[in-house]
PDB file of C-alpha atoms and ligand atoms in Angstrom:
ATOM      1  CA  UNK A   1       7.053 -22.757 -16.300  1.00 39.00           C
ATOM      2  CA  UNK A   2      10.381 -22.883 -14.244  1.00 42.00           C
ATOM      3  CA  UNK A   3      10.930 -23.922 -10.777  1.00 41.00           C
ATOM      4  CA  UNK A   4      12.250 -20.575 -10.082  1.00 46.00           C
ATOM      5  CA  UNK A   5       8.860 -18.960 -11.314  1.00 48.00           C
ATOM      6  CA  UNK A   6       6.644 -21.517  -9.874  1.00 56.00           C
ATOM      7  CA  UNK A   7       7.940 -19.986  -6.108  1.00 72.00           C
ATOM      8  CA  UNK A   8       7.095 -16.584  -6.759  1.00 72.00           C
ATOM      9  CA  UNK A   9       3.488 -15.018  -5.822  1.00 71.00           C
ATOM     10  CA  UNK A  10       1.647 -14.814  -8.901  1.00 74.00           C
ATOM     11  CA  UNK A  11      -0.733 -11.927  -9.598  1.00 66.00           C
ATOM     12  CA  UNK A  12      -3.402 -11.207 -12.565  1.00 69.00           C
ATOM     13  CA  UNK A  13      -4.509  -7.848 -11.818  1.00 70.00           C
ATOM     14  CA  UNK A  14      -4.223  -5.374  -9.094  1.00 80.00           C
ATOM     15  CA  UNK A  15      -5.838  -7.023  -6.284  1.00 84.00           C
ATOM     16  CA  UNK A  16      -7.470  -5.515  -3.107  1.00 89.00           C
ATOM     17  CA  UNK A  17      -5.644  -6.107  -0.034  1.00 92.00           C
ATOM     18  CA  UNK A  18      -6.641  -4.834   3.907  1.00 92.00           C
ATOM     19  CA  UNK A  19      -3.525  -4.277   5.665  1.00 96.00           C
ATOM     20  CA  UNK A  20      -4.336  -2.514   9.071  1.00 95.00           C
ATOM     21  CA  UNK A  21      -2.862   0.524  11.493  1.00 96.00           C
ATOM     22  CA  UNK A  22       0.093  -1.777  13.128  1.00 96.00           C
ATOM     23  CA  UNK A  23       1.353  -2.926   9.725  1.00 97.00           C
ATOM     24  CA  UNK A  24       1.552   1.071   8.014  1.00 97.00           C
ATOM     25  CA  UNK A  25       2.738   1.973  11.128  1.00 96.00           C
ATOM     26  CA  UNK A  26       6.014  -0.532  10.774  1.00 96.00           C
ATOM     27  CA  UNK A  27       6.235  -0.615   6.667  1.00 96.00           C
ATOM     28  CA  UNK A  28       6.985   3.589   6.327  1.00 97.00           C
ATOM     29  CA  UNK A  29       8.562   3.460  10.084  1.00 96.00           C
ATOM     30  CA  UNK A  30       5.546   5.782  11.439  1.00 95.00           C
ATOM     31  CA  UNK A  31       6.773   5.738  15.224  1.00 81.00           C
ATOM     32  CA  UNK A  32       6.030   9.470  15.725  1.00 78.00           C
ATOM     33  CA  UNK A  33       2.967  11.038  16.468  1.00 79.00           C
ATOM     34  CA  UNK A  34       0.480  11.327  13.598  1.00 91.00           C
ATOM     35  CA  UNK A  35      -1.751  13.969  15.341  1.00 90.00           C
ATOM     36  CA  UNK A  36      -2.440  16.616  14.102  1.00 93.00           C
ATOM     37  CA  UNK A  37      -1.263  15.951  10.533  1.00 95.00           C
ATOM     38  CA  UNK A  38      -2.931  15.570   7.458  1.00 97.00           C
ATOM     39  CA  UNK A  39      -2.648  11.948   5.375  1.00 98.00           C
ATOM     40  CA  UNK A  40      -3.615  10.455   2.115  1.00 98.00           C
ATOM     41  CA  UNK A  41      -3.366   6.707   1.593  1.00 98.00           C
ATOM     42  CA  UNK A  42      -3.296   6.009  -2.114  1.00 98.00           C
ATOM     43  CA  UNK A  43      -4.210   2.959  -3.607  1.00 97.00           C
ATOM     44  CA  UNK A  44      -5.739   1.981   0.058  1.00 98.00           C
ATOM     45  CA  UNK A  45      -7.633  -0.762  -1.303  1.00 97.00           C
ATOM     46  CA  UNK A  46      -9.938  -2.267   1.664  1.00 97.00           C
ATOM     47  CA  UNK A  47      -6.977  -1.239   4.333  1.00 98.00           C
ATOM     48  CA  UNK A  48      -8.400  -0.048   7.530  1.00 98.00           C
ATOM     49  CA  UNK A  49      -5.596   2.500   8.035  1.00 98.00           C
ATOM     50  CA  UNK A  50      -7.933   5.215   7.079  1.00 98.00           C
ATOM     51  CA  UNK A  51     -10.440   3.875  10.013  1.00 97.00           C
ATOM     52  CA  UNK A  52      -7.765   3.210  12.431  1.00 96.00           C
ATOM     53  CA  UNK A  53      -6.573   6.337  12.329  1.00 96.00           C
ATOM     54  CA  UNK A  54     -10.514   8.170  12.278  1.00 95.00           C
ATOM     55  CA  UNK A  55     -10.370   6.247  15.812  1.00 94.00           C
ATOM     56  CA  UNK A  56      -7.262   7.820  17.180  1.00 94.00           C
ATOM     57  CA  UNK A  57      -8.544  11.046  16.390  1.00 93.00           C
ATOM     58  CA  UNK A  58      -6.219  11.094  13.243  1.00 95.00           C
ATOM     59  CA  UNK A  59      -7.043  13.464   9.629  1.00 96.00           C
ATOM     60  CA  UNK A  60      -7.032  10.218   6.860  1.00 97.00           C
ATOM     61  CA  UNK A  61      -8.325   9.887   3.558  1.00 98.00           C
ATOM     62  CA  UNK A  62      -8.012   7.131   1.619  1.00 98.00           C
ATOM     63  CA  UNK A  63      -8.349   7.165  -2.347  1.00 98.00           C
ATOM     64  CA  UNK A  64      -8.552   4.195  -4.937  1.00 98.00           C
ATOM     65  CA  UNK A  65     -10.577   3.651  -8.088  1.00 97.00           C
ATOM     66  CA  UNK A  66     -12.241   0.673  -6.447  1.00 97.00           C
ATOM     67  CA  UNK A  67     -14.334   3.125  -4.036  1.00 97.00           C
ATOM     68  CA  UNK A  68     -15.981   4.782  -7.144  1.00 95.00           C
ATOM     69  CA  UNK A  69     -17.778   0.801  -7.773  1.00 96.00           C
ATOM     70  CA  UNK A  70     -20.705  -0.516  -5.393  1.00 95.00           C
ATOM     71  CA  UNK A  71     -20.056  -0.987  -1.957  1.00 96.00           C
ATOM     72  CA  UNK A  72     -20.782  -4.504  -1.418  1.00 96.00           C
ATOM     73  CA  UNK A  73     -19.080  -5.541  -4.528  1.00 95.00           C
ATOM     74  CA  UNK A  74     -15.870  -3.730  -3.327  1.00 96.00           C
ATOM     75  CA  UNK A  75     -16.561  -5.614   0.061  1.00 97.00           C
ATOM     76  CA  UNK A  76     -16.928  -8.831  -1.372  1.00 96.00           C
ATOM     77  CA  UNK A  77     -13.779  -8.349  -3.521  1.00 94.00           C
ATOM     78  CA  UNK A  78     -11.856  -8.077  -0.493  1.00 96.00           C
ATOM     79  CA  UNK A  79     -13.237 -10.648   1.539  1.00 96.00           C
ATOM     80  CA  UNK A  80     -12.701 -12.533  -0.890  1.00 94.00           C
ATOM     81  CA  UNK A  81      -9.144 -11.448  -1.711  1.00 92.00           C
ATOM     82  CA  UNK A  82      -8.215 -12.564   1.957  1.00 96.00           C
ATOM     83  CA  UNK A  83      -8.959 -16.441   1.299  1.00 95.00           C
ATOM     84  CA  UNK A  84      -7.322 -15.947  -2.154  1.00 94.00           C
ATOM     85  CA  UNK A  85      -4.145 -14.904  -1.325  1.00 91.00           C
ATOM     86  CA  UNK A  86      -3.995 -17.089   1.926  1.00 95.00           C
ATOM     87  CA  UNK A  87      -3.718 -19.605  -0.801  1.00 93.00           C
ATOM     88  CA  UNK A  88      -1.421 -18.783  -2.600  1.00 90.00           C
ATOM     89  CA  UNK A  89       1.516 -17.325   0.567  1.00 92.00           C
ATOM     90  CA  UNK A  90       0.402 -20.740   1.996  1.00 94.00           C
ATOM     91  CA  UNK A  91       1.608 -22.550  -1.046  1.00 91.00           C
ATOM     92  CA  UNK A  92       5.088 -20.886  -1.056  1.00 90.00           C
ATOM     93  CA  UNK A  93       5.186 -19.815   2.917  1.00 91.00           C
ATOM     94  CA  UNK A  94       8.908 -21.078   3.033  1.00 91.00           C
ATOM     95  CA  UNK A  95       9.806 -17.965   1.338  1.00 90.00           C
ATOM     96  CA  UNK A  96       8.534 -15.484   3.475  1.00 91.00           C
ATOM     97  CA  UNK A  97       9.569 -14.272   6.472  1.00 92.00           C
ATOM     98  CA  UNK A  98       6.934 -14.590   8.988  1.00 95.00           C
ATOM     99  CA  UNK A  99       8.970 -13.403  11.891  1.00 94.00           C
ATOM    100  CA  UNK A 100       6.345 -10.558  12.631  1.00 95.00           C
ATOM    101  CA  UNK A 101       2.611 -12.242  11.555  1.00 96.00           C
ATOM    102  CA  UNK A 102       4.049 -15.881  12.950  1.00 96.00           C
ATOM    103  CA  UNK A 103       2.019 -18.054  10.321  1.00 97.00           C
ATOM    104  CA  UNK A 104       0.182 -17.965   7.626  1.00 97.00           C
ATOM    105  CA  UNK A 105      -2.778 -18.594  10.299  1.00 97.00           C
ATOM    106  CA  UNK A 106      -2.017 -15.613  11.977  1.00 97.00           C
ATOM    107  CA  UNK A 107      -1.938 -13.643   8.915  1.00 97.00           C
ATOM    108  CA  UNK A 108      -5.100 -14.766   7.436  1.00 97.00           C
ATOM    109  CA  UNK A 109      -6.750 -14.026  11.012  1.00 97.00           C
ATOM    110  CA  UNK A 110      -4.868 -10.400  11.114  1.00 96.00           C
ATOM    111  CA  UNK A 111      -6.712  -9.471   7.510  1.00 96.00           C
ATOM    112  CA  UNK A 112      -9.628 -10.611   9.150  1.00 97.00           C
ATOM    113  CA  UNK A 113      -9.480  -7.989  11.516  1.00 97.00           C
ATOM    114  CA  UNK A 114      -8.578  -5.211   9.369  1.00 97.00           C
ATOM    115  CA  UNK A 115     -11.252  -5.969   6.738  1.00 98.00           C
ATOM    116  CA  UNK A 116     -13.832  -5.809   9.436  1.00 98.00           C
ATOM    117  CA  UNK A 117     -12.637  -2.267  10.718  1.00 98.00           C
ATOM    118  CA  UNK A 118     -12.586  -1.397   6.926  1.00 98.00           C
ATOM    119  CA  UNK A 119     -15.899  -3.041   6.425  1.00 98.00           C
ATOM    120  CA  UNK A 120     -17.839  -0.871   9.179  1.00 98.00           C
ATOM    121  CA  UNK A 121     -16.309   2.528   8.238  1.00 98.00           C
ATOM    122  CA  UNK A 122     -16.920   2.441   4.199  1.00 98.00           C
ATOM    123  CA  UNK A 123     -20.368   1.876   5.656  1.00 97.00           C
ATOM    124  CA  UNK A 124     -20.646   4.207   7.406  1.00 97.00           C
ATOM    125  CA  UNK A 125     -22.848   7.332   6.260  1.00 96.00           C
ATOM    126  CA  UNK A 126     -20.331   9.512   5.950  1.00 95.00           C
ATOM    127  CA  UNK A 127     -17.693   7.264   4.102  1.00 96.00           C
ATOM    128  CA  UNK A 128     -17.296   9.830   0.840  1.00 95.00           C
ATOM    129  CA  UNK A 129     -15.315  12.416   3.200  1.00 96.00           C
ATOM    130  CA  UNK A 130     -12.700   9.600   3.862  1.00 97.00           C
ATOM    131  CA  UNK A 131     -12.650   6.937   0.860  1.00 98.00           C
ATOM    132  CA  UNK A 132     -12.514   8.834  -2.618  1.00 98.00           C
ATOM    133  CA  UNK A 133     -12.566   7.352  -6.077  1.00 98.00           C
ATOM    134  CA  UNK A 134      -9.615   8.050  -7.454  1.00 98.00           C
ATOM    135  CA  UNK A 135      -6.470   6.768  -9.791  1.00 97.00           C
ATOM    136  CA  UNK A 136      -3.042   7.448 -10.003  1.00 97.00           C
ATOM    137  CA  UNK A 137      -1.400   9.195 -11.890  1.00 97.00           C
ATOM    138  CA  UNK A 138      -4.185  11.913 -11.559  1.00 98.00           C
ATOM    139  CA  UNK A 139      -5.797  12.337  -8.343  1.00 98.00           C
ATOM    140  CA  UNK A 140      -8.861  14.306  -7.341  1.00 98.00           C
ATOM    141  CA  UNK A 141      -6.903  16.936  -5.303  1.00 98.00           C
ATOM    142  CA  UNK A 142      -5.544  20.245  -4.721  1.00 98.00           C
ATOM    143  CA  UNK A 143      -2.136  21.277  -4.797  1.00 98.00           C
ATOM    144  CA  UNK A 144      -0.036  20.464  -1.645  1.00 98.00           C
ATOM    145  CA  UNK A 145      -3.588  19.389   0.808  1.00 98.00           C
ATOM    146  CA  UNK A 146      -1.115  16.469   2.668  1.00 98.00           C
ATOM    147  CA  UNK A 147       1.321  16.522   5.251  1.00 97.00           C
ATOM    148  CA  UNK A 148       1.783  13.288   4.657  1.00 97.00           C
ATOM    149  CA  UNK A 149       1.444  10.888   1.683  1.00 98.00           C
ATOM    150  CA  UNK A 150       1.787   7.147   1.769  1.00 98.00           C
ATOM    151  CA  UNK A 151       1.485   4.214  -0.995  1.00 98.00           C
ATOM    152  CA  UNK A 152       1.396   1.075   0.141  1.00 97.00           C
ATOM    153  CA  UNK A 153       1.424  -1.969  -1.933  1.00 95.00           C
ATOM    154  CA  UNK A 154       0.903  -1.217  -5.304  1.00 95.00           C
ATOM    155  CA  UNK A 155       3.748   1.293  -7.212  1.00 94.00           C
ATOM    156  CA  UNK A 156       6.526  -0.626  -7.424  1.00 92.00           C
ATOM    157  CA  UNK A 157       4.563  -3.992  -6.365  1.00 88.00           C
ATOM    158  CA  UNK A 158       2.993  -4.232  -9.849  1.00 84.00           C
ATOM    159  CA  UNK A 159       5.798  -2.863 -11.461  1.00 82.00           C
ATOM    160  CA  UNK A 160       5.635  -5.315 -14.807  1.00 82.00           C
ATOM    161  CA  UNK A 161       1.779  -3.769 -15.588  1.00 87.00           C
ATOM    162  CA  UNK A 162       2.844   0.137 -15.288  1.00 90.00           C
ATOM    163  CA  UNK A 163       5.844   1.112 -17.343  1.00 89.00           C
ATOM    164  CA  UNK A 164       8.193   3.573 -15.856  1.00 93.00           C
ATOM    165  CA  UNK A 165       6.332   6.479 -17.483  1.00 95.00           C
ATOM    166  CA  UNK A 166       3.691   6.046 -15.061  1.00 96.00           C
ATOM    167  CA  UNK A 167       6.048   5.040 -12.272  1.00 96.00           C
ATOM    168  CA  UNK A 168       7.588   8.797 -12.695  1.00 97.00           C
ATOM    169  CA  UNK A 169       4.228  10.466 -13.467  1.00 97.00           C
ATOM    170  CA  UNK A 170       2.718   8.684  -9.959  1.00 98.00           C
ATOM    171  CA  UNK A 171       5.026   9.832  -8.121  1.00 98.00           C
ATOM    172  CA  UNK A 172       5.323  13.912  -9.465  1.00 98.00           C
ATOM    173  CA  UNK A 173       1.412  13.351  -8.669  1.00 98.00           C
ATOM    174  CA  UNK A 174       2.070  12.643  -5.028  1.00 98.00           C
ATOM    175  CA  UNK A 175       4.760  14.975  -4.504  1.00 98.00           C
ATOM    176  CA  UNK A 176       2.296  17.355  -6.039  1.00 98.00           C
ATOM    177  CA  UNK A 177      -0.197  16.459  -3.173  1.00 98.00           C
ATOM    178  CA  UNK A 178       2.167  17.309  -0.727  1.00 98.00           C
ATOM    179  CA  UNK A 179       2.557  20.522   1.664  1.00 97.00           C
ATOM    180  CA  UNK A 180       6.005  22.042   1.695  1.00 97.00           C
ATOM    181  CA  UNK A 181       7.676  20.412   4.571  1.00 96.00           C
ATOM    182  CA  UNK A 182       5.499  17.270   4.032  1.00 97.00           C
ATOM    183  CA  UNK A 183       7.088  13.769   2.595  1.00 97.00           C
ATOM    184  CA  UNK A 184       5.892  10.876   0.665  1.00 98.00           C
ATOM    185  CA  UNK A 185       6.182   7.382   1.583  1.00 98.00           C
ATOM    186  CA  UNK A 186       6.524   4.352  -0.745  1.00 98.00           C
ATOM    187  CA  UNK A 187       6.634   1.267   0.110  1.00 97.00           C
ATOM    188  CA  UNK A 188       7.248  -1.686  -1.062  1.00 96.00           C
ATOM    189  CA  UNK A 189      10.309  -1.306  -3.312  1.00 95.00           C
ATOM    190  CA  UNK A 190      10.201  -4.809  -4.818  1.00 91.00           C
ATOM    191  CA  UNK A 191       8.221  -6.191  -7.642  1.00 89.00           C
ATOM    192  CA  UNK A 192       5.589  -9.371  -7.072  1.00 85.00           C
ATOM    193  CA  UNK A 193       8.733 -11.295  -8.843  1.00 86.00           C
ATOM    194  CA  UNK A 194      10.706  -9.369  -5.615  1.00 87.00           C
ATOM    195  CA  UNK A 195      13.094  -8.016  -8.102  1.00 90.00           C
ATOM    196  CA  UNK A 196      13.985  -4.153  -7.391  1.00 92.00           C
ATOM    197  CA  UNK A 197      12.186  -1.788  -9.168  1.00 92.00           C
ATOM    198  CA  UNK A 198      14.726  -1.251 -12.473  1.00 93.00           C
ATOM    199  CA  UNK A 199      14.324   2.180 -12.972  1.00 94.00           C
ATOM    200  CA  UNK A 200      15.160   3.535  -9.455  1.00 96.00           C
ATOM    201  CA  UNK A 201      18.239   6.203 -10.415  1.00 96.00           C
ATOM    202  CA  UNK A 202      16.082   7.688 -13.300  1.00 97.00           C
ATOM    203  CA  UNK A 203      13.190   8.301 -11.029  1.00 97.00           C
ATOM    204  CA  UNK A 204      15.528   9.995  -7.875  1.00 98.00           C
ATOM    205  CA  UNK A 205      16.305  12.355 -11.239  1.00 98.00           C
ATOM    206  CA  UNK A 206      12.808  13.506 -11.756  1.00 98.00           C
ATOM    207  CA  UNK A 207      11.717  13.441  -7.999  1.00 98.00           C
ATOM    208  CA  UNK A 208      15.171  16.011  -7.660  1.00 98.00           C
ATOM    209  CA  UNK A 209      14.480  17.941 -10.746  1.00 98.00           C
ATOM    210  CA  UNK A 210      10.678  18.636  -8.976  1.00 97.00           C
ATOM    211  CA  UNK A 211      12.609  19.799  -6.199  1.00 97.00           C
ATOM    212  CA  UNK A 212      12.177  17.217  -3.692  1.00 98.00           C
ATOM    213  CA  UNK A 213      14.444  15.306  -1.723  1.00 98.00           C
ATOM    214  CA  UNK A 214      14.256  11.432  -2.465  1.00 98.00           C
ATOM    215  CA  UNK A 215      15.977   8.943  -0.052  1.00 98.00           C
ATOM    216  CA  UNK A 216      15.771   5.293   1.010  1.00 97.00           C
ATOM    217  CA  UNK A 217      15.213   4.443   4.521  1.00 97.00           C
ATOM    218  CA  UNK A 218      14.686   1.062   6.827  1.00 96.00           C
ATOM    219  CA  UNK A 219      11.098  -0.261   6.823  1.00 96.00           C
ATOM    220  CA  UNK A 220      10.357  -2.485   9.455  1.00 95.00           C
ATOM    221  CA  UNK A 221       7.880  -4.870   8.109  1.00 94.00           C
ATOM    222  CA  UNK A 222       9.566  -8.196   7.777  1.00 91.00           C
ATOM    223  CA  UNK A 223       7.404 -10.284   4.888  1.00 91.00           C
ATOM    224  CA  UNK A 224       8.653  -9.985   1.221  1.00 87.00           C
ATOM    225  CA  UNK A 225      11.733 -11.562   1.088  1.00 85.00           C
ATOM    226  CA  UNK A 226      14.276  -8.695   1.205  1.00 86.00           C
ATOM    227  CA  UNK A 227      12.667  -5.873   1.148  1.00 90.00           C
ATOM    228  CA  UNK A 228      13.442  -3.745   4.334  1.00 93.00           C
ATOM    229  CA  UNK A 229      13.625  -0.347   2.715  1.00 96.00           C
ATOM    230  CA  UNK A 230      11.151   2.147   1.857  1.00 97.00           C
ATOM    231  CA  UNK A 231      10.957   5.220  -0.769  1.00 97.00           C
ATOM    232  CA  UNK A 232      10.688   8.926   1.164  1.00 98.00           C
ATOM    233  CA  UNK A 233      10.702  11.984  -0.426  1.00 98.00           C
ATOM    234  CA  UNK A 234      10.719  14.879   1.410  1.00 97.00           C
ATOM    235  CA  UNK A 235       9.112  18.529   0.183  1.00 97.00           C
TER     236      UNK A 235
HETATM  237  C1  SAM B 301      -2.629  -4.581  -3.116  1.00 95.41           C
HETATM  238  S1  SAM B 301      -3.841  -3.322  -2.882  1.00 95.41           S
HETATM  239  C2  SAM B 301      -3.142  -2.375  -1.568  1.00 95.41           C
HETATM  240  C3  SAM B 301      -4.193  -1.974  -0.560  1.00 95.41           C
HETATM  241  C4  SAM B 301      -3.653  -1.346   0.716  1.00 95.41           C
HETATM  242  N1  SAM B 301      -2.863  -0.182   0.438  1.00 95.41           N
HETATM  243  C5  SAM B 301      -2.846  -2.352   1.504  1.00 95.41           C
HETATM  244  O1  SAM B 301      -1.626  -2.175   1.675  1.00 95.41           O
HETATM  245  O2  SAM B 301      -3.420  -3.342   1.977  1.00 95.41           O
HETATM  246  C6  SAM B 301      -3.601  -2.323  -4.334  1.00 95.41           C
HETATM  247  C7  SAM B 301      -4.691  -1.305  -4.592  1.00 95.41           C
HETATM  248  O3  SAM B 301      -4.272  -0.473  -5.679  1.00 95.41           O
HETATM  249  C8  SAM B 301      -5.444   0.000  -6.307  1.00 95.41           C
HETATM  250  N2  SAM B 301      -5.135   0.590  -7.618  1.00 95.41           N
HETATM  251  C9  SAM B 301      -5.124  -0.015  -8.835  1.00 95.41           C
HETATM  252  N3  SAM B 301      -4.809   0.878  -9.793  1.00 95.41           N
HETATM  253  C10 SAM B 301      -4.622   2.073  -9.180  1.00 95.41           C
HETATM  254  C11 SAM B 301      -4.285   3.381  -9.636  1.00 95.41           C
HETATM  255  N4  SAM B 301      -4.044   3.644 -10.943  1.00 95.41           N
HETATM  256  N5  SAM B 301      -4.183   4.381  -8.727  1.00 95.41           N
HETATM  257  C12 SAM B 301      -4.386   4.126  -7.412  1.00 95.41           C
HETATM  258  N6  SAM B 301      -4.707   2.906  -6.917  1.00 95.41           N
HETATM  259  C13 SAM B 301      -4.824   1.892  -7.790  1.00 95.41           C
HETATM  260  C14 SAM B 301      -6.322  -1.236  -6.373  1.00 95.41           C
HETATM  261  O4  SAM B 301      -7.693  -0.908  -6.593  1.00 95.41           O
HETATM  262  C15 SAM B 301      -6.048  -1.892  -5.023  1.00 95.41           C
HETATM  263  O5  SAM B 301      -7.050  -1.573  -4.080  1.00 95.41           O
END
């Protein structure tokens, strides 16, 4: 294995991560009110963005095909995940930027906090109205039911286990979700390897021939190395 590969995070799998409100909120930019509007989260893993935003009086559902397993096994899985991958951005910390978590510390206690929000709501009684089992690219949804659609961490993170195929046909599925007027947010851009996603131009082509309006703008989540921008697409 090369040096250069050794300093990379390395990934079997799709793994389960718990981001919270105050991260979505500066990865797709989301510095205007969210009341009143309708969201999806796909992929939202053990995030408690879908909680966070049940406590601010905000419409979010989250879908992933982990919430269709056993509840404590998808709770473990993320617990677990935190410790894992503390690990591994502890071994190669240097190359991220930590100007917004501080440390690697910090970080690990941040997850911490967002798994437990996560944690209490999938518990909850009514968790099926909010966390749906469900996989990309074929969701368990009606036509245009979001005002707003976000994807963090996953399309373009595990770019090098999806080929582009599914890349395009995620995507037309989201836009699909979408209420005229609504947009779709993608973010991160960059691979695990944090190499840009390759097939970029061909994919602005489809989202445009669906008749959507695909653009990049500033995300404001320093961590990956250089990867500031975001994927909208507006309906
Ligand atoms: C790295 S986590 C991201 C979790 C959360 N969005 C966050 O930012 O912390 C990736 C998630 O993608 C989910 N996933 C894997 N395959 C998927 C698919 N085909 N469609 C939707 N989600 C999928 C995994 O189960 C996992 O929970």
């Amino acid at each position: 294995m090369s040096e250069k590969r050794q300093e990379v995070y390395e990934q079997v799998g799709v793994a389960a991560t718990c981001r919270g409100y105050d991260e979505y909120v500066r990865m797709f930019t989301l510095n205007g009110s969210l009341e009143g509007k309708s969201i999806l989260d796909i992929a939202g893993g053990a995030a408690s963005f879908t909680a966070d935003c049940r406590s601010r009086g905000i419409d979010a559902r989250a879908v992933d095909p982990r919430y269709g397993l056993d509840t404590e096994a998808v709770l473990a899985d993320a617990r677990q995940e935190i410790e894992t991958s503390t690990d591994k951005i502890r071994a190669i910390a240097h190359r991220f930027d930590f100007s917004y978590y501080g440390n690697v510390d910090l970080h690990r206690e941040g997850r911490l906090r967002s798994f437990a929000r996560f944690a209490e709501d999938f518990t909850s009684p009514d968790k099926e109205e909010r966390y749906i089992a469900g996989s990309l690219p074929a969701l368990p949804f009606a036509d245009g039911s979001f005002d707003l659609v976000l994807c963090s961490h996953f399309l373009f993170l595990y770019a090098d286990q999806f080929g582009p195929e599914f890349h395009e046909q995620a995507v037309l599925e989201m836009i699909r979700l979408c209420r005229p007027g609504g947009e779709v947010r993608i973010y991160p851009l960059k691979s695990l390897q944090w190499e840009p996603y390759p097939h970029m131009e061909a994919l602005f082509a489809s989202i445009r021939k669906a008749g959507a309006a695909p653009f990049l703008a500033k995300s404001e989540l320093p961590f990956i190395p250089g990867s500031s921008e975001m994927l909208v697409i507006q309906l």
